[in-house]
Amino acid sequence: MQPNTHLQQLDGNYLFTEIVRRTEAYRQANPDKQILRLGVGDVTRPLPQPIVEAMLRAVEEMGQTDTFRGYGLENGYAWLREAIIENDYRPRGVTLDIKEVFISDGAGSDIGNLGELFAASNRVAIPEPAYPAYVDSSLMAGRPIEFLPCTAENGFVPSLPEQRADIIYLCYPNNPTGSVLTRGQLAEWVNYARAHQSIIIYDAAYEAFIQDPDIPHSIYEIEGAKEVAIEVRSFSKTAGFTGVRCGYTVVPIETGLQAMWLRRQCTKYNGTSYISQRGALAAYTPEGKAAIRANIAYYQGTAQLLLNGLRALGYEVSGGVNAPYIWCRVPKGYDSWSFFEYLLHTCQVVCTPGAGFGPSGEGYIRFSAFSDRHDCEMALERMKNIG
Ligand code: MLT
């Protein structure tokens, strides 16, 4: 046996695992301290009641002989795929064929797995700082990567690649910087991909946070995007599915990849649980939609609180308006990880060190609005007290 040595290029620990590890070590050494979690974006609101009820009904069905279901379709039940098209795409002028929608166990898994569609020699372009899965999965496949730095100087908006890219990862609204692309800026990427026969893997997990009407929610709002883009979405951050697992990926027929992705999924994926899919469907009922709107409004209020509070304390912050993440420059004399440790030890506030998202994230930390509102107020109060 020869191991896949590409895996040896990865950082020793996955970023979010390392944060949990350090937080846990601190908790064990300081059991009397109350830790405020503004780091990993999974401190979401609990599952909305209409979703809980739909899942309970689905569990009951699975417990009866005549309503029990075995494996579902590998690409998901038609009723969920139709609801996605009708609710998430048609109102934005995007027409999709049901075959183009694939239900998954979450955006994270699909982002990692989609790379199997492409040859190992393909060149990858990744704006950084970036959600670590784009880089990690490209490294695991042994693909050459061109990083596109996103800094305060370019407004956290990447330039087009210098060398021809076959695969491009874009995430908007952006994790971790909270930046967005205008319609015109996104059109430049679509035009680039069409001119160079590249594929864009577009991570739209945070589209529900967009408030500005000029910001596209889906890459398919841009003309020609169906030829060159795969879009990945999630129920985690809207409907609290972080621990349930359900998302979806759109692979348009025009990309020439739809049949290949279906074939891959049929072999490697036995489908998303019926119970999760019934829960996801309830997100599109009037009650489910109202509950999700309330969740998003809650996170947006928390993001605003953090933005204003951090600004008032003198921090340089951005993001947090059309996105749930606040990107914050660390004070002089610190780097990302040392300020992470400082906040943990002096305020018991957990953030995410920007350097964990790539070299251009050094000198920054990220705060997540997927946090308890009262915890955020306490975090700001404690940070005020340390000066
Ligand atoms: C984050 O904190 O960036 C997210 O929770 C990551 C994820 O959803 O996997």
Short mmCIF file of C-alpha atoms and ligand atoms in Angstrom, two decimals:
data_model
loop_
_atom_site.label_atom_id
_atom_site.label_comp_id
_atom_site.label_asym_id
_atom_site.label_seq_id
_atom_site.Cartn_x
_atom_site.Cartn_y
_atom_site.Cartn_z
CA MET A 1 0.00 0.00 0.00
CA GLN A 2 1.20 3.51 -0.84
CA PRO A 3 -0.71 6.26 0.98
CA ASN A 4 -2.03 9.32 -0.83
CA THR A 5 0.88 11.60 0.02
CA HIS A 6 -1.10 14.65 -1.06
CA LEU A 7 -2.90 14.42 2.28
CA GLN A 8 0.41 15.06 4.01
CA GLN A 9 0.36 18.60 2.61
CA LEU A 10 -2.66 19.49 4.74
CA ASP A 11 -2.33 21.39 8.00
CA GLY A 12 -2.14 19.02 10.96
CA ASN A 13 -5.65 19.92 12.12
CA TYR A 14 -8.68 21.18 10.24
CA LEU A 15 -9.23 24.82 11.25
CA PHE A 16 -12.56 24.35 13.03
CA THR A 17 -11.35 21.18 14.76
CA GLU A 18 -8.36 23.12 16.09
CA ILE A 19 -10.61 25.88 17.44
CA VAL A 20 -12.79 23.33 19.20
CA ARG A 21 -9.66 21.60 20.56
CA ARG A 22 -8.19 24.81 21.99
CA THR A 23 -11.55 25.91 23.41
CA GLU A 24 -12.05 22.53 25.06
CA ALA A 25 -8.55 22.59 26.57
CA TYR A 26 -9.29 26.02 28.03
CA ARG A 27 -12.68 24.84 29.34
CA GLN A 28 -11.13 21.87 31.10
CA ALA A 29 -8.44 24.02 32.72
CA ASN A 30 -11.02 26.70 33.70
CA PRO A 31 -14.28 24.88 34.44
CA ASP A 32 -15.76 27.88 36.28
CA LYS A 33 -15.44 30.27 33.31
CA GLN A 34 -18.33 30.97 30.95
CA ILE A 35 -17.11 30.68 27.38
CA LEU A 36 -18.79 32.75 24.65
CA ARG A 37 -18.74 30.99 21.26
CA LEU A 38 -18.45 33.40 18.35
CA GLY A 39 -16.05 31.19 16.43
CA VAL A 40 -17.31 28.21 14.43
CA GLY A 41 -20.57 29.14 12.66
CA ASP A 42 -22.70 26.39 14.10
CA VAL A 43 -24.26 28.09 17.11
CA THR A 44 -27.40 28.48 15.03
CA ARG A 45 -30.96 28.88 16.29
CA PRO A 46 -32.61 25.50 16.93
CA LEU A 47 -34.70 23.80 14.25
CA PRO A 48 -37.92 25.75 13.59
CA GLN A 49 -41.08 24.07 14.95
CA PRO A 50 -42.69 23.36 11.51
CA ILE A 51 -39.51 21.49 10.54
CA VAL A 52 -39.40 19.56 13.81
CA GLU A 53 -43.03 18.50 13.30
CA ALA A 54 -42.40 17.40 9.69
CA MET A 55 -39.41 15.34 10.81
CA LEU A 56 -41.40 13.75 13.63
CA ARG A 57 -44.09 12.75 11.14
CA ALA A 58 -41.38 11.30 8.89
CA VAL A 59 -39.96 9.28 11.79
CA GLU A 60 -43.45 7.90 12.47
CA GLU A 61 -43.79 6.92 8.79
CA MET A 62 -40.47 5.12 8.94
CA GLY A 63 -41.75 3.12 11.94
CA GLN A 64 -44.77 1.66 10.09
CA THR A 65 -44.59 -1.19 7.57
CA ASP A 66 -46.82 0.44 4.96
CA THR A 67 -45.10 3.86 5.05
CA PHE A 68 -41.52 2.72 5.63
CA ARG A 69 -39.06 3.72 2.89
CA GLY A 70 -35.70 2.21 2.03
CA TYR A 71 -33.11 3.94 -0.11
CA GLY A 72 -34.47 7.02 -1.80
CA LEU A 73 -33.20 8.35 -5.12
CA GLU A 74 -29.50 9.18 -4.94
CA ASN A 75 -30.26 12.71 -6.10
CA GLY A 76 -33.17 13.24 -3.72
CA TYR A 77 -36.96 13.07 -3.68
CA ALA A 78 -38.65 14.90 -6.56
CA TRP A 79 -40.95 16.84 -4.20
CA LEU A 80 -37.96 18.52 -2.53
CA ARG A 81 -36.15 19.24 -5.79
CA GLU A 82 -39.34 20.79 -7.23
CA ALA A 83 -39.82 22.94 -4.11
CA ILE A 84 -36.23 24.19 -4.43
CA ILE A 85 -36.73 25.16 -8.08
CA GLU A 86 -40.07 26.86 -7.38
CA ASN A 87 -38.96 28.78 -4.29
CA ASP A 88 -35.24 29.44 -4.62
CA TYR A 89 -34.82 29.87 -8.38
CA ARG A 90 -38.01 30.61 -10.32
CA PRO A 91 -38.73 33.89 -8.42
CA ARG A 92 -35.24 35.07 -9.47
CA GLY A 93 -35.88 34.33 -13.14
CA VAL A 94 -33.79 31.13 -13.15
CA THR A 95 -35.25 28.07 -14.89
CA LEU A 96 -33.88 24.69 -13.86
CA ASP A 97 -34.66 21.14 -14.93
CA ILE A 98 -35.39 18.84 -11.98
CA LYS A 99 -32.49 16.61 -13.15
CA GLU A 100 -30.10 19.48 -12.42
CA VAL A 101 -30.86 19.59 -8.67
CA PHE A 102 -29.09 17.10 -6.38
CA ILE A 103 -30.03 16.83 -2.70
CA SER A 104 -27.01 16.25 -0.50
CA ASP A 105 -26.02 15.79 3.12
CA GLY A 106 -24.74 19.37 3.19
CA ALA A 107 -22.70 21.89 1.24
CA GLY A 108 -19.44 20.89 2.92
CA SER A 109 -19.56 17.30 1.63
CA ASP A 110 -20.45 18.30 -1.92
CA ILE A 111 -17.69 20.93 -2.03
CA GLY A 112 -15.21 18.22 -1.11
CA ASN A 113 -16.66 15.61 -3.48
CA LEU A 114 -17.24 17.70 -6.62
CA GLY A 115 -13.52 17.63 -7.31
CA GLU A 116 -13.95 14.00 -8.42
CA LEU A 117 -15.51 15.33 -11.62
CA PHE A 118 -12.19 16.78 -12.77
CA ALA A 119 -8.79 15.49 -13.83
CA ALA A 120 -5.98 15.83 -11.28
CA SER A 121 -4.01 18.01 -13.69
CA ASN A 122 -6.67 20.76 -13.68
CA ARG A 123 -5.46 24.10 -12.38
CA VAL A 124 -7.50 25.60 -9.54
CA ALA A 125 -7.99 29.27 -8.65
CA ILE A 126 -9.08 30.11 -5.11
CA PRO A 127 -9.64 33.59 -3.68
CA GLU A 128 -8.12 33.62 -0.20
CA PRO A 129 -8.79 33.87 2.70
CA ALA A 130 -11.09 30.95 1.91
CA TYR A 131 -13.31 28.35 3.53
CA PRO A 132 -10.68 25.62 4.07
CA ALA A 133 -12.52 22.85 2.15
CA TYR A 134 -11.71 24.41 -1.26
CA VAL A 135 -7.99 24.34 -0.60
CA ASP A 136 -7.92 21.05 1.30
CA SER A 137 -9.89 19.13 -1.32
CA SER A 138 -7.73 20.55 -4.14
CA LEU A 139 -4.56 19.60 -2.26
CA MET A 140 -5.89 16.10 -1.58
CA ALA A 141 -6.38 15.65 -5.34
CA GLY A 142 -2.87 16.98 -6.03
CA ARG A 143 -4.09 19.92 -8.12
CA PRO A 144 -1.97 23.04 -8.64
CA ILE A 145 -3.57 26.08 -6.99
CA GLU A 146 -3.32 29.77 -7.79
CA PHE A 147 -4.36 31.82 -4.78
CA LEU A 148 -6.06 35.16 -5.40
CA PRO A 149 -5.45 37.41 -2.39
CA CYS A 150 -8.38 39.36 -0.97
CA THR A 151 -7.16 42.24 1.14
CA ALA A 152 -8.39 45.56 2.52
CA GLU A 153 -6.60 47.19 -0.44
CA ASN A 154 -8.78 45.43 -3.04
CA GLY A 155 -11.91 45.62 -0.87
CA PHE A 156 -11.66 41.83 -0.34
CA VAL A 157 -12.63 41.30 -4.00
CA PRO A 158 -10.21 39.02 -5.90
CA SER A 159 -8.66 39.78 -9.29
CA LEU A 160 -9.10 37.30 -12.12
CA PRO A 161 -6.39 34.58 -12.22
CA GLU A 162 -3.10 35.36 -13.95
CA GLN A 163 -2.69 31.82 -15.22
CA ARG A 164 -5.52 30.01 -16.93
CA ALA A 165 -7.72 28.31 -14.31
CA ASP A 166 -9.76 25.18 -15.06
CA ILE A 167 -11.65 25.18 -11.77
CA ILE A 168 -12.55 28.30 -9.77
CA TYR A 169 -14.02 28.30 -6.27
CA LEU A 170 -16.12 31.36 -5.40
CA CYS A 171 -18.07 31.89 -2.18
CA TYR A 172 -20.51 34.80 -2.02
CA PRO A 173 -21.59 36.22 0.37
CA ASN A 174 -18.08 35.40 1.44
CA ASN A 175 -16.92 33.23 4.25
CA PRO A 176 -14.83 34.54 6.02
CA THR A 177 -14.62 38.22 4.98
CA GLY A 178 -18.37 38.87 4.64
CA SER A 179 -17.76 40.62 1.29
CA VAL A 180 -20.15 40.35 -1.68
CA LEU A 181 -19.88 40.61 -5.47
CA THR A 182 -22.10 42.93 -7.46
CA ARG A 183 -23.87 41.62 -10.53
CA GLY A 184 -21.18 43.23 -12.72
CA GLN A 185 -18.32 41.72 -10.72
CA LEU A 186 -19.87 38.25 -10.85
CA ALA A 187 -20.48 38.63 -14.59
CA GLU A 188 -16.70 39.15 -15.05
CA TRP A 189 -16.11 35.71 -13.54
CA VAL A 190 -18.78 34.07 -15.65
CA ASN A 191 -17.32 35.68 -18.78
CA TYR A 192 -13.83 34.54 -17.78
CA ALA A 193 -15.06 30.98 -17.29
CA ARG A 194 -16.87 30.98 -20.64
CA ALA A 195 -13.81 32.34 -22.42
CA HIS A 196 -11.45 29.83 -20.79
CA GLN A 197 -13.80 26.83 -20.58
CA SER A 198 -13.41 26.81 -16.81
CA ILE A 199 -15.91 25.61 -14.22
CA ILE A 200 -16.92 27.78 -11.28
CA ILE A 201 -17.91 26.00 -8.09
CA TYR A 202 -20.11 28.65 -6.53
CA ASP A 203 -20.71 28.30 -2.80
CA ALA A 204 -23.93 30.21 -2.08
CA ALA A 205 -24.47 28.89 1.45
CA TYR A 206 -25.06 32.42 2.77
CA GLU A 207 -27.30 33.85 0.02
CA ALA A 208 -30.23 34.29 2.45
CA PHE A 209 -28.27 37.04 4.19
CA ILE A 210 -28.21 39.34 1.15
CA GLN A 211 -30.09 42.56 1.87
CA ASP A 212 -28.90 44.72 -1.04
CA PRO A 213 -31.15 44.29 -4.11
CA ASP A 214 -28.17 44.72 -6.50
CA ILE A 215 -26.37 41.64 -5.20
CA PRO A 216 -27.22 38.40 -7.05
CA HIS A 217 -28.41 35.50 -4.89
CA SER A 218 -27.56 32.85 -7.46
CA ILE A 219 -24.80 32.77 -10.05
CA TYR A 220 -27.48 31.68 -12.55
CA GLU A 221 -28.88 35.22 -12.45
CA ILE A 222 -25.87 36.02 -14.67
CA GLU A 223 -26.30 35.33 -18.36
CA GLY A 224 -24.44 32.25 -19.56
CA ALA A 225 -23.68 30.97 -16.06
CA LYS A 226 -25.49 27.69 -16.61
CA GLU A 227 -22.75 26.72 -19.08
CA VAL A 228 -19.95 27.17 -16.55
CA ALA A 229 -21.19 27.06 -12.96
CA ILE A 230 -22.13 24.52 -10.32
CA GLU A 231 -23.95 26.10 -7.35
CA VAL A 232 -23.89 24.66 -3.83
CA ARG A 233 -26.39 25.59 -1.12
CA SER A 234 -27.21 24.54 2.42
CA PHE A 235 -30.10 24.37 4.88
CA SER A 236 -27.63 24.62 7.77
CA LYS A 237 -27.44 28.35 8.20
CA THR A 238 -31.03 29.17 7.30
CA ALA A 239 -33.01 26.36 8.93
CA GLY A 240 -30.58 25.14 11.62
CA PHE A 241 -29.60 21.91 9.81
CA THR A 242 -25.99 21.94 11.04
CA GLY A 243 -26.58 18.73 12.99
CA VAL A 244 -29.31 17.28 10.72
CA ARG A 245 -27.46 17.55 7.39
CA CYS A 246 -29.18 18.55 4.19
CA GLY A 247 -28.14 20.80 1.33
CA TYR A 248 -28.27 20.76 -2.43
CA THR A 249 -26.13 21.25 -5.49
CA VAL A 250 -27.18 22.41 -8.94
CA VAL A 251 -25.24 20.85 -11.82
CA PRO A 252 -26.68 22.28 -15.05
CA ILE A 253 -26.95 20.04 -18.09
CA GLU A 254 -25.13 22.73 -20.12
CA THR A 255 -21.93 22.13 -18.10
CA GLY A 256 -21.73 18.62 -19.55
CA LEU A 257 -21.22 17.35 -15.99
CA GLN A 258 -24.78 16.56 -14.83
CA ALA A 259 -24.80 12.91 -16.00
CA MET A 260 -21.31 12.33 -14.60
CA TRP A 261 -22.29 13.73 -11.21
CA LEU A 262 -25.42 11.56 -11.13
CA ARG A 263 -23.32 8.52 -11.99
CA ARG A 264 -20.83 9.35 -9.27
CA GLN A 265 -23.56 9.87 -6.69
CA CYS A 266 -25.31 6.60 -7.59
CA THR A 267 -22.15 4.65 -6.77
CA LYS A 268 -20.93 6.63 -3.77
CA TYR A 269 -24.02 8.12 -2.13
CA ASN A 270 -27.18 6.31 -1.06
CA GLY A 271 -29.18 9.50 -0.78
CA THR A 272 -30.00 11.96 1.97
CA SER A 273 -32.15 10.61 4.78
CA TYR A 274 -35.91 10.73 4.13
CA ILE A 275 -36.36 12.40 7.52
CA SER A 276 -33.91 15.21 6.68
CA GLN A 277 -35.55 15.75 3.30
CA ARG A 278 -39.04 15.94 4.84
CA GLY A 279 -37.63 18.52 7.28
CA ALA A 280 -36.09 20.49 4.40
CA LEU A 281 -39.40 20.45 2.52
CA ALA A 282 -41.11 22.02 5.54
CA ALA A 283 -38.72 24.97 5.15
CA TYR A 284 -40.77 25.91 2.06
CA THR A 285 -44.20 25.92 3.76
CA PRO A 286 -45.58 29.36 4.75
CA GLU A 287 -44.84 28.56 8.43
CA GLY A 288 -41.37 27.29 7.61
CA LYS A 289 -40.57 30.36 5.52
CA ALA A 290 -41.77 32.67 8.30
CA ALA A 291 -39.60 30.86 10.85
CA ILE A 292 -36.55 31.09 8.56
CA ARG A 293 -37.16 34.80 7.94
CA ALA A 294 -37.22 35.27 11.71
CA ASN A 295 -33.95 33.31 12.06
CA ILE A 296 -32.19 35.37 9.41
CA ALA A 297 -33.48 38.60 10.97
CA TYR A 298 -32.09 37.43 14.31
CA TYR A 299 -28.61 36.74 12.85
CA GLN A 300 -28.67 40.03 10.94
CA GLY A 301 -29.46 41.85 14.20
CA THR A 302 -26.59 40.03 15.88
CA ALA A 303 -24.21 40.90 13.03
CA GLN A 304 -25.24 44.58 13.30
CA LEU A 305 -24.70 44.51 17.07
CA LEU A 306 -21.21 43.05 16.62
CA LEU A 307 -20.30 45.47 13.83
CA ASN A 308 -21.41 48.53 15.79
CA GLY A 309 -20.00 47.28 19.08
CA LEU A 310 -16.58 46.39 17.65
CA ARG A 311 -16.41 49.72 15.78
CA ALA A 312 -17.24 51.58 18.98
CA LEU A 313 -14.33 49.76 20.65
CA GLY A 314 -12.02 51.03 17.90
CA TYR A 315 -11.67 47.86 15.82
CA GLU A 316 -11.45 48.02 12.02
CA VAL A 317 -14.29 45.78 10.85
CA SER A 318 -16.01 44.85 7.58
CA GLY A 319 -18.59 42.36 6.31
CA GLY A 320 -21.62 41.61 8.49
CA VAL A 321 -24.17 43.44 6.33
CA ASN A 322 -25.03 41.02 3.51
CA ALA A 323 -23.29 38.19 5.35
CA PRO A 324 -23.25 36.62 8.82
CA TYR A 325 -19.49 37.03 9.31
CA ILE A 326 -17.57 40.04 10.63
CA TRP A 327 -13.97 40.43 9.56
CA CYS A 328 -11.92 42.28 12.15
CA ARG A 329 -8.31 43.49 12.09
CA VAL A 330 -6.35 42.50 15.21
CA PRO A 331 -4.62 45.19 17.29
CA LYS A 332 -0.95 46.01 16.69
CA GLY A 333 1.44 43.56 18.33
CA TYR A 334 -0.77 40.51 17.70
CA ASP A 335 -1.22 38.04 14.91
CA SER A 336 -4.43 36.09 14.28
CA TRP A 337 -3.68 33.14 16.56
CA SER A 338 -2.11 35.18 19.37
CA PHE A 339 -5.17 37.46 19.45
CA PHE A 340 -7.44 34.40 19.37
CA GLU A 341 -5.59 33.11 22.45
CA TYR A 342 -5.66 36.53 24.10
CA LEU A 343 -9.45 36.86 23.69
CA LEU A 344 -10.00 33.29 24.89
CA HIS A 345 -7.85 33.73 27.99
CA THR A 346 -8.85 37.26 29.00
CA CYS A 347 -12.52 37.45 27.88
CA GLN A 348 -13.42 33.78 27.29
CA VAL A 349 -14.51 34.87 23.81
CA VAL A 350 -13.95 32.37 20.99
CA CYS A 351 -13.42 33.78 17.49
CA THR A 352 -11.84 32.28 14.36
CA PRO A 353 -8.25 33.28 13.53
CA GLY A 354 -8.12 34.76 10.03
CA ALA A 355 -4.79 33.07 9.27
CA GLY A 356 -6.64 29.73 9.35
CA PHE A 357 -8.37 30.78 6.11
CA GLY A 358 -5.12 31.53 4.26
CA PRO A 359 -2.14 33.90 4.34
CA SER A 360 -4.19 37.02 3.50
CA GLY A 361 -6.25 36.29 6.61
CA GLU A 362 -3.20 36.86 8.83
CA GLY A 363 -3.77 39.91 11.03
CA TYR A 364 -7.53 39.33 11.17
CA ILE A 365 -10.05 37.40 13.21
CA ARG A 366 -13.60 36.44 12.24
CA PHE A 367 -16.67 36.77 14.43
CA SER A 368 -19.75 34.72 13.60
CA ALA A 369 -23.28 36.09 13.96
CA PHE A 370 -24.47 32.48 14.37
CA SER A 371 -24.23 33.10 18.08
CA ASP A 372 -26.48 33.78 20.99
CA ARG A 373 -27.40 37.50 21.06
CA HIS A 374 -26.84 37.81 24.79
CA ASP A 375 -23.43 36.11 24.45
CA CYS A 376 -22.47 38.72 21.87
CA GLU A 377 -23.50 41.54 24.20
CA MET A 378 -21.43 39.97 26.98
CA ALA A 379 -18.48 39.48 24.62
CA LEU A 380 -18.50 43.18 23.69
CA GLU A 381 -18.78 44.15 27.35
CA ARG A 382 -15.82 41.96 28.31
CA MET A 383 -13.75 43.29 25.39
CA LYS A 384 -14.57 46.83 26.52
CA ASN A 385 -13.27 46.03 29.97
CA ILE A 386 -9.89 44.83 28.70
CA GLY A 387 -9.48 48.11 26.82
C1 MLT B 1 -17.83 28.31 9.51
O1 MLT B 1 -17.70 28.61 10.69
O2 MLT B 1 -17.16 28.83 8.61
C2 MLT B 1 -18.84 27.27 9.16
O3 MLT B 1 -19.49 26.81 10.27
C3 MLT B 1 -18.21 26.19 8.43
C4 MLT B 1 -19.15 25.16 7.93
O4 MLT B 1 -20.35 25.37 7.85
O5 MLT B 1 -18.65 24.08 7.63
#
